[in-house]
Coordinates of C-alpha atoms and ligand atoms in Angstrom, one line a residue:
M147 CA 32.7 -59.8 -28.4
N148 CA 32.7 -60.7 -24.7
E149 CA 29.9 -62.0 -22.5
I150 CA 29.0 -58.6 -21.1
E151 CA 28.7 -57.0 -24.5
T152 CA 26.4 -59.7 -25.7
Q153 CA 24.2 -59.2 -22.7
L154 CA 24.2 -55.5 -23.3
Q155 CA 23.1 -55.9 -26.9
E156 CA 20.3 -58.5 -25.7
E157 CA 19.1 -56.0 -23.1
Q158 CA 18.8 -53.2 -25.9
Q159 CA 16.6 -55.5 -28.1
A160 CA 14.6 -56.8 -25.0
G161 CA 14.1 -53.1 -23.9
L162 CA 13.0 -51.7 -27.2
A163 CA 10.7 -54.7 -27.8
S164 CA 9.0 -54.3 -24.5
L165 CA 8.6 -50.6 -25.1
E166 CA 6.6 -51.2 -28.1
R167 CA 3.9 -52.8 -25.9
V168 CA 3.8 -49.9 -23.2
A169 CA 0.5 -48.1 -23.6
D170 CA 0.0 -46.0 -20.6
P171 CA 2.0 -43.7 -18.2
Q172 CA 2.2 -46.4 -15.3
A173 CA 3.6 -49.1 -17.7
L174 CA 6.1 -46.4 -18.9
D175 CA 7.2 -45.8 -15.3
T176 CA 7.8 -49.5 -14.7
W177 CA 9.8 -49.9 -18.1
K178 CA 11.8 -46.9 -17.0
Q179 CA 12.7 -48.6 -13.5
T180 CA 13.4 -51.9 -15.3
H181 CA 15.7 -50.7 -18.1
L182 CA 17.1 -47.6 -16.9
G183 CA 16.6 -47.6 -13.1
K184 CA 19.2 -48.3 -10.4
T185 CA 19.0 -52.1 -10.8
S186 CA 18.9 -52.3 -14.5
L187 CA 21.8 -54.0 -16.5
V188 CA 23.0 -50.7 -17.9
M189 CA 23.2 -49.0 -14.4
T190 CA 24.9 -52.0 -12.7
T191 CA 27.2 -52.3 -15.5
Y192 CA 28.4 -48.6 -15.0
G193 CA 28.8 -49.5 -11.4
K194 CA 31.0 -52.4 -12.1
M195 CA 33.3 -50.7 -14.3
G196 CA 36.3 -50.7 -11.8
T197 CA 36.3 -54.6 -11.9
F198 CA 37.0 -54.9 -15.6
S199 CA 40.3 -55.1 -17.0
K200 CA 42.2 -52.1 -18.7
E201 CA 41.6 -53.5 -22.2
E202 CA 38.0 -54.5 -21.6
R203 CA 37.0 -51.1 -20.0
P204 CA 36.8 -48.9 -23.2
L205 CA 34.9 -51.5 -25.1
I206 CA 32.4 -52.1 -22.3
G207 CA 32.1 -48.5 -21.7
R208 CA 31.5 -47.6 -25.3
A209 CA 28.9 -50.6 -25.5
V210 CA 26.9 -49.6 -22.4
N211 CA 26.8 -46.0 -23.6
A212 CA 25.5 -47.0 -26.8
V213 CA 22.7 -48.9 -25.1
K214 CA 21.8 -46.2 -22.7
V215 CA 21.5 -43.8 -25.5
A216 CA 19.4 -45.9 -27.7
L217 CA 16.9 -46.8 -24.7
E218 CA 16.6 -43.2 -23.8
A219 CA 15.9 -41.9 -27.2
A220 CA 13.3 -44.5 -27.5
L221 CA 11.6 -43.6 -24.2
A222 CA 11.5 -39.8 -25.0
E223 CA 9.7 -40.7 -28.1
K224 CA 7.3 -42.9 -26.4
E225 CA 6.6 -40.2 -23.8
E226 CA 5.5 -37.8 -26.3
V227 CA 3.3 -40.4 -27.9
I228 CA 1.5 -41.2 -24.6
K229 CA 1.3 -37.6 -23.8
H230 CA -0.5 -37.0 -27.0
E231 CA -3.0 -40.0 -26.7
A232 CA -3.8 -39.1 -23.1
L233 CA -4.7 -35.3 -24.4
L234 CA -6.8 -36.9 -27.2
S235 CA -8.7 -39.2 -25.1
S236 CA -9.4 -36.5 -22.4
M237 CA -10.6 -34.2 -25.3
A238 CA -13.0 -37.2 -26.4
S239 CA -14.3 -37.9 -23.0
E240 CA -14.5 -34.5 -21.3
K241 CA -17.0 -32.0 -22.7
L242 CA -16.3 -28.3 -22.8
D243 CA -19.2 -26.0 -23.0
V244 CA -17.6 -22.8 -24.5
T245 CA -21.0 -21.0 -24.3
L246 CA -21.3 -21.1 -20.5
P247 CA -21.0 -17.7 -19.0
G248 CA -17.5 -17.0 -17.4
F249 CA -16.6 -16.0 -13.7
L250 CA -16.7 -12.2 -13.3
P251 CA -13.7 -10.9 -11.5
R252 CA -14.9 -9.0 -8.2
R253 CA -14.5 -5.5 -8.6
G254 CA -12.5 -3.5 -5.9
R255 CA -13.7 -0.2 -4.8
L256 CA -12.1 2.8 -3.2
H257 CA -12.1 3.2 0.5
P258 CA -14.4 6.1 1.8
I259 CA -11.3 7.9 3.1
N260 CA -9.8 7.9 -0.2
L261 CA -13.1 9.1 -1.9
T262 CA -13.1 12.1 0.5
M263 CA -9.5 12.6 -0.1
R264 CA -10.0 12.7 -4.0
E265 CA -12.7 15.2 -3.5
V266 CA -10.5 17.4 -1.4
F267 CA -8.0 17.2 -4.1
R268 CA -10.5 18.2 -6.8
I269 CA -11.8 21.1 -4.6
F270 CA -8.5 22.6 -3.9
G271 CA -7.1 21.7 -7.4
D272 CA -10.0 23.9 -8.8
M273 CA -8.7 26.9 -6.4
G274 CA -5.2 26.5 -7.6
F275 CA -3.6 24.4 -5.1
Q276 CA -1.0 21.7 -5.3
V277 CA -0.8 18.6 -3.5
Y278 CA 2.5 18.1 -1.7
S279 CA 3.3 14.9 0.1
S280 CA 5.7 14.7 3.1
P281 CA 6.8 11.9 5.4
E282 CA 4.9 10.2 7.9
V283 CA 8.0 9.7 10.0
E284 CA 9.4 12.9 11.0
T285 CA 12.1 14.4 12.8
D286 CA 11.2 16.1 16.1
D287 CA 12.4 19.3 14.8
M288 CA 10.0 19.3 12.0
N289 CA 7.2 18.2 13.9
F290 CA 7.6 20.4 16.8
T291 CA 10.6 22.7 17.0
Y292 CA 10.4 24.4 13.7
L293 CA 6.7 25.0 14.3
N294 CA 7.6 27.1 17.3
I295 CA 7.2 24.5 19.9
P296 CA 10.9 24.1 21.2
P297 CA 12.0 20.9 23.4
Y298 CA 10.6 20.5 26.7
H299 CA 8.0 23.3 26.2
P300 CA 4.6 22.4 27.7
A301 CA 2.9 23.2 24.4
R302 CA 4.2 19.8 23.1
D303 CA 1.6 18.2 25.5
M304 CA -1.0 19.3 23.0
W305 CA -0.1 16.3 21.0
D306 CA 0.2 12.7 22.3
T307 CA 3.3 11.6 20.5
F308 CA 4.7 8.2 19.4
Y309 CA 8.5 8.5 19.8
T310 CA 10.6 6.1 17.9
E311 CA 13.7 4.3 19.5
D312 CA 15.8 6.6 17.2
E313 CA 16.6 9.8 19.1
G314 CA 14.6 12.8 17.7
V315 CA 12.4 10.6 15.3
V316 CA 8.6 10.6 15.7
L317 CA 5.6 9.4 14.1
R318 CA 4.2 12.8 12.9
T319 CA 1.4 13.9 15.1
H320 CA -0.2 16.3 12.4
T321 CA 0.5 17.2 8.8
S322 CA 2.0 20.5 9.9
P323 CA 5.7 19.7 9.6
G324 CA 4.9 19.6 5.8
Q325 CA 4.7 23.4 6.0
I326 CA 8.1 23.6 6.8
R327 CA 9.2 21.4 4.1
S328 CA 7.0 22.8 1.6
M329 CA 8.2 26.4 2.2
R330 CA 11.8 25.4 2.1
E331 CA 11.1 23.8 -1.3
Y332 CA 9.0 26.6 -2.8
Y333 CA 11.1 29.6 -1.6
P334 CA 11.2 32.3 -2.7
N335 CA 8.1 31.6 -4.9
P336 CA 4.4 31.7 -3.3
V337 CA 3.2 28.6 -1.8
R338 CA -0.2 27.4 -2.3
V339 CA -0.4 23.7 -1.3
I340 CA -2.4 21.1 0.6
L341 CA -0.5 18.2 2.3
P342 CA -2.6 15.0 2.8
G343 CA -1.8 11.9 4.8
A344 CA -1.7 9.8 8.0
C345 CA -0.8 11.2 11.2
M346 CA -0.4 9.2 14.6
R347 CA -1.3 10.2 18.2
Y348 CA -0.9 8.0 21.2
E349 CA -4.6 8.2 22.2
Q350 CA -7.4 6.3 24.0
Q351 CA -9.5 4.9 21.1
D352 CA -13.2 5.7 21.1
Q353 CA -16.1 6.4 18.6
S354 CA -14.4 9.7 17.5
H355 CA -10.6 9.0 18.1
E356 CA -8.0 6.6 16.7
I357 CA -4.5 6.3 17.0
E358 CA -4.0 6.9 13.2
F359 CA -6.0 9.4 11.3
M360 CA -5.9 11.3 8.1
Q361 CA -5.5 15.0 7.8
F362 CA -4.7 17.5 5.2
E363 CA -2.8 20.8 5.7
L364 CA -3.5 23.8 4.0
L365 CA -0.8 26.4 3.4
V366 CA -0.7 29.7 1.6
V367 CA 2.2 31.9 1.7
D368 CA 2.6 34.9 -0.4
K369 CA 2.8 38.7 -0.1
G370 CA -0.3 40.4 1.4
V371 CA -2.1 37.2 2.6
T372 CA -4.7 38.1 5.2
F373 CA -7.0 36.4 7.6
A374 CA -10.0 37.2 5.4
H375 CA -8.4 35.1 2.7
M376 CA -8.3 32.2 5.2
K377 CA -11.9 32.6 6.2
G378 CA -13.0 32.8 2.7
T379 CA -11.0 29.8 1.5
L380 CA -12.3 27.6 4.4
D381 CA -15.7 28.6 4.0
D382 CA -15.8 28.0 0.4
F383 CA -14.2 24.6 0.8
T384 CA -17.0 23.6 3.1
K385 CA -19.6 24.7 0.6
R386 CA -18.0 22.8 -2.1
M387 CA -17.6 19.7 0.0
F388 CA -21.0 19.6 1.8
G389 CA -23.3 21.7 -0.2
A390 CA -24.1 25.4 -0.7
S391 CA -26.1 25.5 2.6
A392 CA -23.0 24.8 4.7
Y393 CA -21.5 27.6 6.5
T394 CA -18.8 28.0 9.1
R395 CA -17.6 30.0 12.0
L396 CA -14.1 30.7 13.5
R397 CA -13.6 30.2 17.1
P398 CA -10.6 31.8 19.0
S399 CA -8.1 29.2 19.9
H400 CA -4.4 28.8 20.2
F401 CA -1.7 26.8 18.4
P402 CA 2.0 27.7 18.7
F403 CA 2.6 27.9 15.0
T404 CA 0.0 30.2 14.1
E405 CA -1.0 33.7 15.4
P406 CA -3.9 34.5 15.6
S407 CA -5.4 31.0 15.7
A408 CA -8.8 29.7 15.4
E409 CA -11.0 26.6 15.4
L410 CA -12.9 26.0 12.2
D411 CA -16.5 25.0 12.9
M412 CA -19.3 24.1 10.5
A413 CA -22.9 24.4 11.2
C414 CA -24.1 20.7 12.0
I415 CA -25.4 19.4 8.6
F416 CA -27.7 17.0 10.6
C417 CA -29.8 19.4 12.4
G418 CA -29.0 22.5 10.6
G419 CA -27.6 24.2 13.7
S420 CA -30.4 23.7 16.1
G421 CA -28.6 21.1 18.2
C422 CA -28.7 17.1 17.9
G423 CA -26.8 14.1 19.1
V424 CA -24.1 14.5 16.5
C425 CA -23.1 18.0 17.4
H426 CA -23.8 17.2 21.2
G427 CA -26.5 19.9 21.1
T428 CA -24.2 22.7 20.1
G429 CA -25.2 23.2 16.5
W430 CA -21.6 23.1 15.5
I431 CA -19.1 20.5 14.3
E432 CA -15.3 21.1 14.5
L433 CA -13.5 20.3 11.3
G434 CA -9.9 21.5 12.4
G435 CA -7.7 24.2 13.4
C436 CA -6.3 27.2 11.5
G437 CA -4.6 30.5 11.7
M438 CA -2.1 33.0 10.3
V439 CA 1.3 31.3 9.9
H440 CA 3.5 32.4 13.0
P441 CA 6.4 34.8 12.0
R442 CA 8.8 32.4 13.5
V443 CA 7.6 29.4 11.4
L444 CA 7.7 31.7 8.3
E445 CA 11.4 32.3 9.2
Y446 CA 12.2 28.4 9.7
G447 CA 10.6 28.0 6.2
G448 CA 12.9 30.7 4.8
Y449 CA 10.3 33.7 4.3
D450 CA 11.0 37.0 5.6
P451 CA 7.8 37.5 7.8
E452 CA 8.2 41.4 7.2
I453 CA 7.6 40.8 3.6
Y454 CA 5.5 37.6 3.6
S455 CA 2.3 36.5 5.3
G456 CA 0.4 33.3 5.2
F457 CA -2.3 31.1 6.6
A458 CA -2.6 27.5 7.3
A459 CA -5.2 24.9 8.5
G460 CA -5.4 21.4 9.5
V461 CA -8.5 19.4 8.8
G462 CA -9.5 16.0 9.7
I463 CA -10.2 13.8 6.6
D464 CA -11.9 11.1 8.8
R465 CA -14.0 13.5 10.4
T466 CA -15.0 14.9 7.1
T467 CA -15.6 11.4 5.8
L468 CA -17.9 10.6 8.7
L469 CA -19.9 13.6 8.1
R470 CA -20.1 13.2 4.3
Y471 CA -21.4 9.7 4.4
H472 CA -23.3 9.8 7.8
I473 CA -21.1 7.2 9.5
D474 CA -21.5 7.5 13.4
D475 CA -18.3 5.5 14.5
I476 CA -14.8 6.3 13.4
R477 CA -13.7 2.9 14.1
Y478 CA -15.7 1.6 11.0
L479 CA -13.0 3.2 8.9
R480 CA -10.1 1.0 9.7
N481 CA -11.4 -2.3 10.9
N482 CA -11.8 -3.7 7.4
D483 CA -15.2 -5.1 7.6
I484 CA -16.3 -5.9 4.1
R485 CA -20.0 -5.5 4.9
F486 CA -19.2 -1.7 5.7
L487 CA -16.7 -1.2 2.9
E488 CA -19.1 -2.7 0.2
Q489 CA -21.6 0.1 0.8
F490 CA -19.3 2.7 -1.1
Ligands
LIG1507 N1 -1.8 20.9 13.3 C1 -3.0 21.2 14.1 C2 -3.4 19.9 14.8 O1 -3.3 18.7 14.1 C3 -4.0 21.7 13.2 C4 -3.3 23.2 12.7 C5 -2.9 23.3 11.3 C6 -3.7 24.3 13.5 C7 -2.5 24.3 11.0 C8 -3.4 25.5 12.8 C9 -2.8 25.6 11.6 O2 -3.9 19.9 15.8

């Protein structure tokens, strides 16, 4: 046995012996540095391998491997022991009162717009409508052309539009493009859907205008659908939403995609129709637009206007939410103030 092998054997004995005396994590660390670190005999011997003769090399190699394996095994065992002891001592010194009450998770709640939306779904669900969702980013054709608003027609100015950098792609300005999408999907069956969702308009924001707002579209297409069906459905909706004393009127209006067209007004629920600040003294609050689906729009949807007729409406959900909860500024709905949201 040569000198190096002897040294290695002594190192193993010394290492194992000193490991016996290690009792805490810091001492274990120091031990690791000394016996298995960069400057330890084991590691420096590996580094010097090239300086040994061809005959010595396998012998020394085997010897140093054996020492390393022995030291590492002892170290792993010691680590377990120390970990276990640390756990025992912390259990002995720290008291845990399992009878203390826990922390209740904070409960989230639905946004008032969603509450209103769910109520809208419930009401129209009772009337036999289905909810149909359609994209918020639309083609110019769906948002305008197929709704009887051809390119460059001044009627497009009724909507302040966000155009995207992609030619022919817009953020939808209303839920009406869903009329075309749902008709094309349902054809030739009758259509009775509501289409809820976000719409975007490039607008000056104030107390009652936001660039983003929610709307739901109402669409019925079938044989023999009349204006009276529309009036009855809309009036019934407001009664179910705002109470039996709510009543509505239809005011003549114009939309390129309905003929005839009307604005849906509800008697002001704050003053009962006598005139107040909310209704600007008129006694009426505007809920949305409506009308009989224009023959050309029916055609774009695939339905023969000689056989089918239909009605459509677009009602503001934000507006409805303000009325339902007596909120006086539309901007509260989206500025994420927890003091506002907690009230619902
Ligand atoms: N899309 C119209 C708007 O947002 C509302 C509307 C819908 C009018 C359906 C008539 C029929 O202004």
